[in-house]
Coordinates of N, CA and C in Angstrom, one line a residue:
X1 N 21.3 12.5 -30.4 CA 20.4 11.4 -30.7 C 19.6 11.0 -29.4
X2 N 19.9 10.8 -28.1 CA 19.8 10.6 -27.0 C 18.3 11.4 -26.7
X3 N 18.9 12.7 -26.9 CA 17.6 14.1 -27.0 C 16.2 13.8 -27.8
X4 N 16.7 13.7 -29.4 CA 15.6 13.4 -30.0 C 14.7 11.8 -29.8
X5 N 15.2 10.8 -29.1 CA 14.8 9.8 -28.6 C 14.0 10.3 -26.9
X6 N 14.4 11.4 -26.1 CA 14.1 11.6 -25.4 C 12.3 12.3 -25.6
X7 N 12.6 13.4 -26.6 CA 11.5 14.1 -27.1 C 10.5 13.5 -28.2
X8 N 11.0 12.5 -28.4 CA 10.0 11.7 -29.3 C 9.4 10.5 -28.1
X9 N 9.5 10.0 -27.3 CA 9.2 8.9 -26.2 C 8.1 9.5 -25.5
X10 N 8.5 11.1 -25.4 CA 7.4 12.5 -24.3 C 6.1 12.5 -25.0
X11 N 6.5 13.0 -26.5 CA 5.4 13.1 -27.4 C 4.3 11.9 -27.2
X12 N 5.2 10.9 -27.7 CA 4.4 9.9 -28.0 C 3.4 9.5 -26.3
X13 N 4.2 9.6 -25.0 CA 3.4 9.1 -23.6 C 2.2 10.4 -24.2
X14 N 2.2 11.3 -24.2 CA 1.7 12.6 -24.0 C 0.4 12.1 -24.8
X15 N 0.5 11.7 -26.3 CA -0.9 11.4 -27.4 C -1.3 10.4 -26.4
X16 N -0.5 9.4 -26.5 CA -1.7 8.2 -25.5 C -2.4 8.7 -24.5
X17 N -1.8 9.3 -23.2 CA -2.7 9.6 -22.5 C -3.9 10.7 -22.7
X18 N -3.7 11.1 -23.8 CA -4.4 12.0 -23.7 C -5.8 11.9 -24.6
X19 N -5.8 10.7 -24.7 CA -6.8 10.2 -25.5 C -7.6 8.9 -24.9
X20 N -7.1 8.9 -24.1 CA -7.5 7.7 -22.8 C -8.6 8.2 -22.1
X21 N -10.0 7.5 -22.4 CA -11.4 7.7 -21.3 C -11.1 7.3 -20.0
X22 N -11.2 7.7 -19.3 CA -11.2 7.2 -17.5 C -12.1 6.6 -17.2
X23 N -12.5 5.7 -16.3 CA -13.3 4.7 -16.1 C -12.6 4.3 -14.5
X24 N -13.3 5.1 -13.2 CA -13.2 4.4 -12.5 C -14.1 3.9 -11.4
X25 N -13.9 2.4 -11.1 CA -14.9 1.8 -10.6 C -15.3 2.0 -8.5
X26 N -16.1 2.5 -8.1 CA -16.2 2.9 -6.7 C -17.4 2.4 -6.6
X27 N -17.0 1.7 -4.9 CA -18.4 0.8 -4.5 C -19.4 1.2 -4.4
X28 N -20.6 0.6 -5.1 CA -21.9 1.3 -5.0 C -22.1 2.5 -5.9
X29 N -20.9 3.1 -6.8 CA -20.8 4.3 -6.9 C -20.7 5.3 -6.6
X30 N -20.6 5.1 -5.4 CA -20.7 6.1 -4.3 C -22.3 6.8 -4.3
X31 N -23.2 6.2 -4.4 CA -24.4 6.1 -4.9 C -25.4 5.3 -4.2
X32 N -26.1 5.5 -3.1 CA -27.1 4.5 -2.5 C -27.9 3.7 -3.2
X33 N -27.8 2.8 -3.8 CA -28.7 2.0 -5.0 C -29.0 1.0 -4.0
X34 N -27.8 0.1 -3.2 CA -28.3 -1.1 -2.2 C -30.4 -1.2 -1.6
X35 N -30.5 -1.8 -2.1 CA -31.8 -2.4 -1.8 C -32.8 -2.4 -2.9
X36 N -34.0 -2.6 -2.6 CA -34.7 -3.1 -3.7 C -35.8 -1.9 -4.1
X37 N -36.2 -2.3 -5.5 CA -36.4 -1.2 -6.1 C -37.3 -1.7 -7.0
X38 N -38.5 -0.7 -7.8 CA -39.4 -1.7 -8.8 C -39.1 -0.4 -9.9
X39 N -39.3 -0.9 -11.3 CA -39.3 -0.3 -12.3 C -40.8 0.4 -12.5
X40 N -40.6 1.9 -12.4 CA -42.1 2.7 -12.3 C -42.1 3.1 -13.8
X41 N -41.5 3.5 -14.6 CA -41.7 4.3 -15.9 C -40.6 4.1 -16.7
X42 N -41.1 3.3 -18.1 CA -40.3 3.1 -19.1 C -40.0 4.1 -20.6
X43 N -39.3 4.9 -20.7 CA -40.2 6.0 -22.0 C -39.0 6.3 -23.0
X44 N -39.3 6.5 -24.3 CA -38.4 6.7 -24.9 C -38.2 7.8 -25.6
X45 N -37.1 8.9 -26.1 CA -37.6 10.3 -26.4 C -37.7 10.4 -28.0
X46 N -38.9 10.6 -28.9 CA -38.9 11.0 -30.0 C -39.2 12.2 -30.2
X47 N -39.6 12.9 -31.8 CA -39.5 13.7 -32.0 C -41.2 13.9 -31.3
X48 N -42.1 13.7 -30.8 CA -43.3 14.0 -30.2 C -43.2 13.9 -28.9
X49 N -41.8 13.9 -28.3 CA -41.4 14.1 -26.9 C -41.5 12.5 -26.2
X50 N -41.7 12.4 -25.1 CA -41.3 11.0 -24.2 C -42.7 10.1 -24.8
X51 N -42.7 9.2 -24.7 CA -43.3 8.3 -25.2 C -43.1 6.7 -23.8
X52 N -44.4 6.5 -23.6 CA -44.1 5.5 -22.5 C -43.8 4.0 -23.3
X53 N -43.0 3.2 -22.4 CA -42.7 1.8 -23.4 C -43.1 0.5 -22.3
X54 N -43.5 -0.5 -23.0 CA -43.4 -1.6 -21.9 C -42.4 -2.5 -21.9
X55 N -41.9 -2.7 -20.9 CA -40.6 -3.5 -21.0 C -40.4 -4.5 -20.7
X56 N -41.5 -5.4 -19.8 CA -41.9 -6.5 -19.6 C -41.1 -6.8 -18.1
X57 N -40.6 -5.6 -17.4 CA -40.1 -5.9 -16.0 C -40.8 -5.1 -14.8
X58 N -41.8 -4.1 -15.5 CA -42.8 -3.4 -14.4 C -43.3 -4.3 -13.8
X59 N -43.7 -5.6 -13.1 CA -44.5 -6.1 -12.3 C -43.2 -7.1 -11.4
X60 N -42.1 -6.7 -11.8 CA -41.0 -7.5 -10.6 C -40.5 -6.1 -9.8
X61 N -39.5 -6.8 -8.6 CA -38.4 -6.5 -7.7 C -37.2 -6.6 -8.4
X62 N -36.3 -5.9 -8.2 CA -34.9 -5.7 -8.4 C -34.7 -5.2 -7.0
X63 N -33.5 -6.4 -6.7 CA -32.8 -6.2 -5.3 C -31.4 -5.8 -5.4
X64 N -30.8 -4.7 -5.2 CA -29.5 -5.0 -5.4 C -28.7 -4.8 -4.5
X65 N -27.3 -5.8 -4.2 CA -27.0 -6.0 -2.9 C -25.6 -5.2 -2.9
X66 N -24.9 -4.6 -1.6 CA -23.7 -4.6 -1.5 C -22.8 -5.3 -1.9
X67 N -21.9 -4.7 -2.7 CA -21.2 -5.6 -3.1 C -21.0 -6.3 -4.9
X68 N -22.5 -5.7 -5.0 CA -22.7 -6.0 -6.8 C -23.9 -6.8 -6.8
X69 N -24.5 -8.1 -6.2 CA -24.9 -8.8 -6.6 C -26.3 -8.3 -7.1
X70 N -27.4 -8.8 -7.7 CA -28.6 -8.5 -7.8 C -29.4 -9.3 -8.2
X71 N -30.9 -9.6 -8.1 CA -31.8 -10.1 -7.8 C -32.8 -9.3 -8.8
X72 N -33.5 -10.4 -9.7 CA -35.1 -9.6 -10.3 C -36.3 -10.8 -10.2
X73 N -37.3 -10.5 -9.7 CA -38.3 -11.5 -9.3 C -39.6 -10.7 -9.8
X74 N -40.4 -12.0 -10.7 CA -41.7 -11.5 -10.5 C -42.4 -12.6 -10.0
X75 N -43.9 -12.7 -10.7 CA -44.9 -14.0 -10.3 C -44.3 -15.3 -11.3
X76 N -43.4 -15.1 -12.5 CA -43.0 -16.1 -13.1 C -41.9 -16.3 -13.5
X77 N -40.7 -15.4 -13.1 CA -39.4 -15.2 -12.9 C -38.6 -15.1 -12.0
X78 N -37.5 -15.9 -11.6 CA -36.4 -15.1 -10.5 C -35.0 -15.5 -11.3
X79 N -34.5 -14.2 -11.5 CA -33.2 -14.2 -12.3 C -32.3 -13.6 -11.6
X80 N -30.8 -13.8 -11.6 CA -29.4 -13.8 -10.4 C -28.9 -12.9 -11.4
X81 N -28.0 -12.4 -10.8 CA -26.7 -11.7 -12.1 C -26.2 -10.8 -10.6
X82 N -26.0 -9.5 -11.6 CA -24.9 -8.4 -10.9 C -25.2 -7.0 -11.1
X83 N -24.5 -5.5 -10.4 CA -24.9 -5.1 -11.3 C -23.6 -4.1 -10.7
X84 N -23.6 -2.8 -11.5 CA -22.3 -1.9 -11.0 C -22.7 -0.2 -11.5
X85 N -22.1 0.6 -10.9 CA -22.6 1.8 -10.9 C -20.5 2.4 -10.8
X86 N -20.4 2.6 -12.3 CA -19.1 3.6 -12.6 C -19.3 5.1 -12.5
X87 N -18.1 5.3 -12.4 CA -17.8 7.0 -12.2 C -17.2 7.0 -13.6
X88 N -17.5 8.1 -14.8 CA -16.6 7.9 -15.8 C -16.9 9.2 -16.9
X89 N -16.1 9.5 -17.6 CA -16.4 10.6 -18.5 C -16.8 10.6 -19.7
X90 N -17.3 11.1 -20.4 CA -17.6 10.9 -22.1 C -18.6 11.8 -22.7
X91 N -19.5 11.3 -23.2 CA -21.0 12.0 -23.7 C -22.2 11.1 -23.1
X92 N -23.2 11.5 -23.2 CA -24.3 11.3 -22.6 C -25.5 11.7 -22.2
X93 N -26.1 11.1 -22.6 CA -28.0 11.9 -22.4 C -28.4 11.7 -21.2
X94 N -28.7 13.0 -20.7 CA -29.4 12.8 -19.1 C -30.9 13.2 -19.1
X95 N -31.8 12.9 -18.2 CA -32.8 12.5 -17.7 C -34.2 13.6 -18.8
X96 N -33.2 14.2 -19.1 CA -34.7 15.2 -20.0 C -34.5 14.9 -21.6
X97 N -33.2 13.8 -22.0 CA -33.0 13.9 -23.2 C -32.2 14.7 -23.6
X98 N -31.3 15.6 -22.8 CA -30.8 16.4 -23.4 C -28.9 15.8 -23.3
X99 N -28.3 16.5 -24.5 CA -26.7 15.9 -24.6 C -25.7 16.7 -23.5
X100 N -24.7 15.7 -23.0 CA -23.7 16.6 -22.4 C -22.8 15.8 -22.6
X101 N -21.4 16.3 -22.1 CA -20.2 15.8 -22.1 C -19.3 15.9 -21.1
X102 N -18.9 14.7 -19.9 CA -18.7 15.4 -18.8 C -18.3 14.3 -18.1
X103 N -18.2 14.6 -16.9 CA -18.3 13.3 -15.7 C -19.4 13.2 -15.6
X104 N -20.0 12.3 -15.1 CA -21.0 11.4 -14.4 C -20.8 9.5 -14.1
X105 N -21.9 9.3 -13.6 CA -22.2 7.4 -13.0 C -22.8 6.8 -14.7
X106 N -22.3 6.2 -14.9 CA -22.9 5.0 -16.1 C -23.4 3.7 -14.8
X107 N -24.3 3.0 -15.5 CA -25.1 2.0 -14.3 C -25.3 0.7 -15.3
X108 N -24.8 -0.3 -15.2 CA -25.4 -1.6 -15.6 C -25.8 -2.8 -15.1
X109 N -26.7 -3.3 -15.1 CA -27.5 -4.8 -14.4 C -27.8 -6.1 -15.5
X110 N -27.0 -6.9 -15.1 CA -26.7 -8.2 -15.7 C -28.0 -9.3 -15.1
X111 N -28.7 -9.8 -15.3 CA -29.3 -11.0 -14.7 C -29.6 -12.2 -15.5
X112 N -29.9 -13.5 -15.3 CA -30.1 -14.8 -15.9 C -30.8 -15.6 -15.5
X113 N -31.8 -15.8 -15.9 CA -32.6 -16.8 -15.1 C -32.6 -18.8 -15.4
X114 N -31.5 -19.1 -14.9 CA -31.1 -20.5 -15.3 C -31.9 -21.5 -16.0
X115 N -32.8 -21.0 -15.6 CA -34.0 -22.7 -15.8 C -35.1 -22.1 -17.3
X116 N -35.0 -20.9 -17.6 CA -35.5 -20.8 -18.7 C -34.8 -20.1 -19.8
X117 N -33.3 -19.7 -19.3 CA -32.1 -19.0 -20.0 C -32.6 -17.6 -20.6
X118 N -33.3 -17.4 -19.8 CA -33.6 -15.7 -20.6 C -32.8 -14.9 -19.2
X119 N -32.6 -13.7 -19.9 CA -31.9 -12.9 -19.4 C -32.5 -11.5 -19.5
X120 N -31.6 -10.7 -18.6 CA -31.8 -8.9 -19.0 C -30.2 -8.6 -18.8
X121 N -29.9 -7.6 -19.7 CA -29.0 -7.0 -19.6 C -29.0 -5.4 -20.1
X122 N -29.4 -4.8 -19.3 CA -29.4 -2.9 -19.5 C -28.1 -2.1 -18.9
X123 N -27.1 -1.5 -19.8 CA -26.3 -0.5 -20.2 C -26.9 0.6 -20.2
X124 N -26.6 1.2 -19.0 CA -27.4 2.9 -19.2 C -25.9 3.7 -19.5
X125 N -25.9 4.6 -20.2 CA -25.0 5.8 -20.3 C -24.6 6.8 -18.9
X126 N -26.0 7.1 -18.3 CA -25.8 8.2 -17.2 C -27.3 7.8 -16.2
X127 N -26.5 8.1 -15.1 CA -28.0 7.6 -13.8 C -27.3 8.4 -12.2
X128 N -28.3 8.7 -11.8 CA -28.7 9.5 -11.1 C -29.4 8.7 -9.7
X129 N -29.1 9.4 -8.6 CA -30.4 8.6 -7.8 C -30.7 9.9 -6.8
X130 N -31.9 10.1 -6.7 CA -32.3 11.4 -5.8 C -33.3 10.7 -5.1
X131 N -32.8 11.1 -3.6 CA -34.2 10.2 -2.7 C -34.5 8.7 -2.9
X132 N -35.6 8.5 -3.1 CA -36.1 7.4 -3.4 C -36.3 6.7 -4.6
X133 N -35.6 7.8 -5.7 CA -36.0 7.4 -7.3 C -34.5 7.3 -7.7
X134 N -34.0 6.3 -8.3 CA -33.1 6.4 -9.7 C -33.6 6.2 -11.1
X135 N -32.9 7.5 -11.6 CA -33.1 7.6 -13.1 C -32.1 7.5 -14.0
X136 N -32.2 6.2 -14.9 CA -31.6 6.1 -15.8 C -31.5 6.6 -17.2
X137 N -30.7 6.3 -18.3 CA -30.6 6.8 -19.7 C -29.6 6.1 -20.4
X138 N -30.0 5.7 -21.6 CA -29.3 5.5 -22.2 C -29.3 6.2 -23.7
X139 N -28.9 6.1 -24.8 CA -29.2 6.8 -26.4 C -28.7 5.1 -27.3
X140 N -29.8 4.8 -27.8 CA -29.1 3.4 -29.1 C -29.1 3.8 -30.2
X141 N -28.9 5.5 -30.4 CA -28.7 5.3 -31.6 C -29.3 6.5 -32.3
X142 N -30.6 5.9 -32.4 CA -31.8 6.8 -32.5 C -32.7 7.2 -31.8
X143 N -32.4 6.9 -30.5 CA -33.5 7.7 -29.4 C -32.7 7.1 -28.1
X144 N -33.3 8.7 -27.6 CA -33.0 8.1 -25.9 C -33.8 7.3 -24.9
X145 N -33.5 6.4 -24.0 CA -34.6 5.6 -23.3 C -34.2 5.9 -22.1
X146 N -35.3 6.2 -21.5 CA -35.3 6.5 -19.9 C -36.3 5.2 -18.7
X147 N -35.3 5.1 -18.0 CA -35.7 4.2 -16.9 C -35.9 4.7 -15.5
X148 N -37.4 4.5 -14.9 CA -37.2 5.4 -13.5 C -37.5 3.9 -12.7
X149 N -36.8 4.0 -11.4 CA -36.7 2.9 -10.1 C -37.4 3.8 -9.6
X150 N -38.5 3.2 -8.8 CA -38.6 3.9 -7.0 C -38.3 2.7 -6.5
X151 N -37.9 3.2 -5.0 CA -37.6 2.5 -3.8 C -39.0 1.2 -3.6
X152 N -38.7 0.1 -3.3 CA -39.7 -0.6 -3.2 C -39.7 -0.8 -1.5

């Protein structure tokens, strides 16, 4: 009895874990993002290939600080929030549109702007930062959207 309580307790740890996404959180991402950055190119992928979008944040700053915090300003906005850059596995569309399944950084930025209660909140799947550019991605569904930062 002892045994089969033994081998049934193993089984069962064994299914859980092994169905468990990983998700772990490292400062910055281990990922230079700290400092400020302006949104250069908004585009979304259909069947006619990338498609440019407006998103109504190309003419601000995004500052984002050690530590999480962040900052978006334009000529008629300044909104607070956060933002974080995970390490984590799953599926995900990277930077040409195309599918993978794997490790990579998921990236999201929270902000609020108190006095007129609007907000931004962007969930990217997978992001990247090479030099002076990060590139984001996300998929909603039916299309992928791609976000490029340059360094500001």
């Amino acid at each position: 009895m002892k045994r089969l309580l033994l081998i049934s307790t193993t089984i069962l740890l064994l299914f859980s874990f092994s169905s468990c996404t990983k998700t772990v959180v490292v400062a910055n991402g281990g990922m230079p993002v700290a400092g400020s950055w302006v949104l250069s190119e908004a585009s979304q992928h259909t069947s006619y290939g990338w498609q440019l979008v407006h998103t109504g944040l190309e003419n601000g700053v995004f500052d984002f600080y050690n530590g999480g915090g962040a900052t978006y300003s334009d000529a008629t906005t300044n909104m607070q929030g956060s933002w974080a850059m995970r390490y984590t596995s799953g599926g995900y569309y990277d930077r040409y549109g195309d599918y993978y399944s794997g490790s990579h950084y998921a990236f999201e930025i929270h902000l609020r702007d108190r006095y007129s209660a609007g907000s931004v909140d962007l969930f990217f799947d997978e992001a990247i930062v090479s030099g002076n550019t990060l590139i984001a991605t996300y998929y909603n569904g039916n299309y992928v959207s791609r976000y490029v930062f340059n360094r500001y």
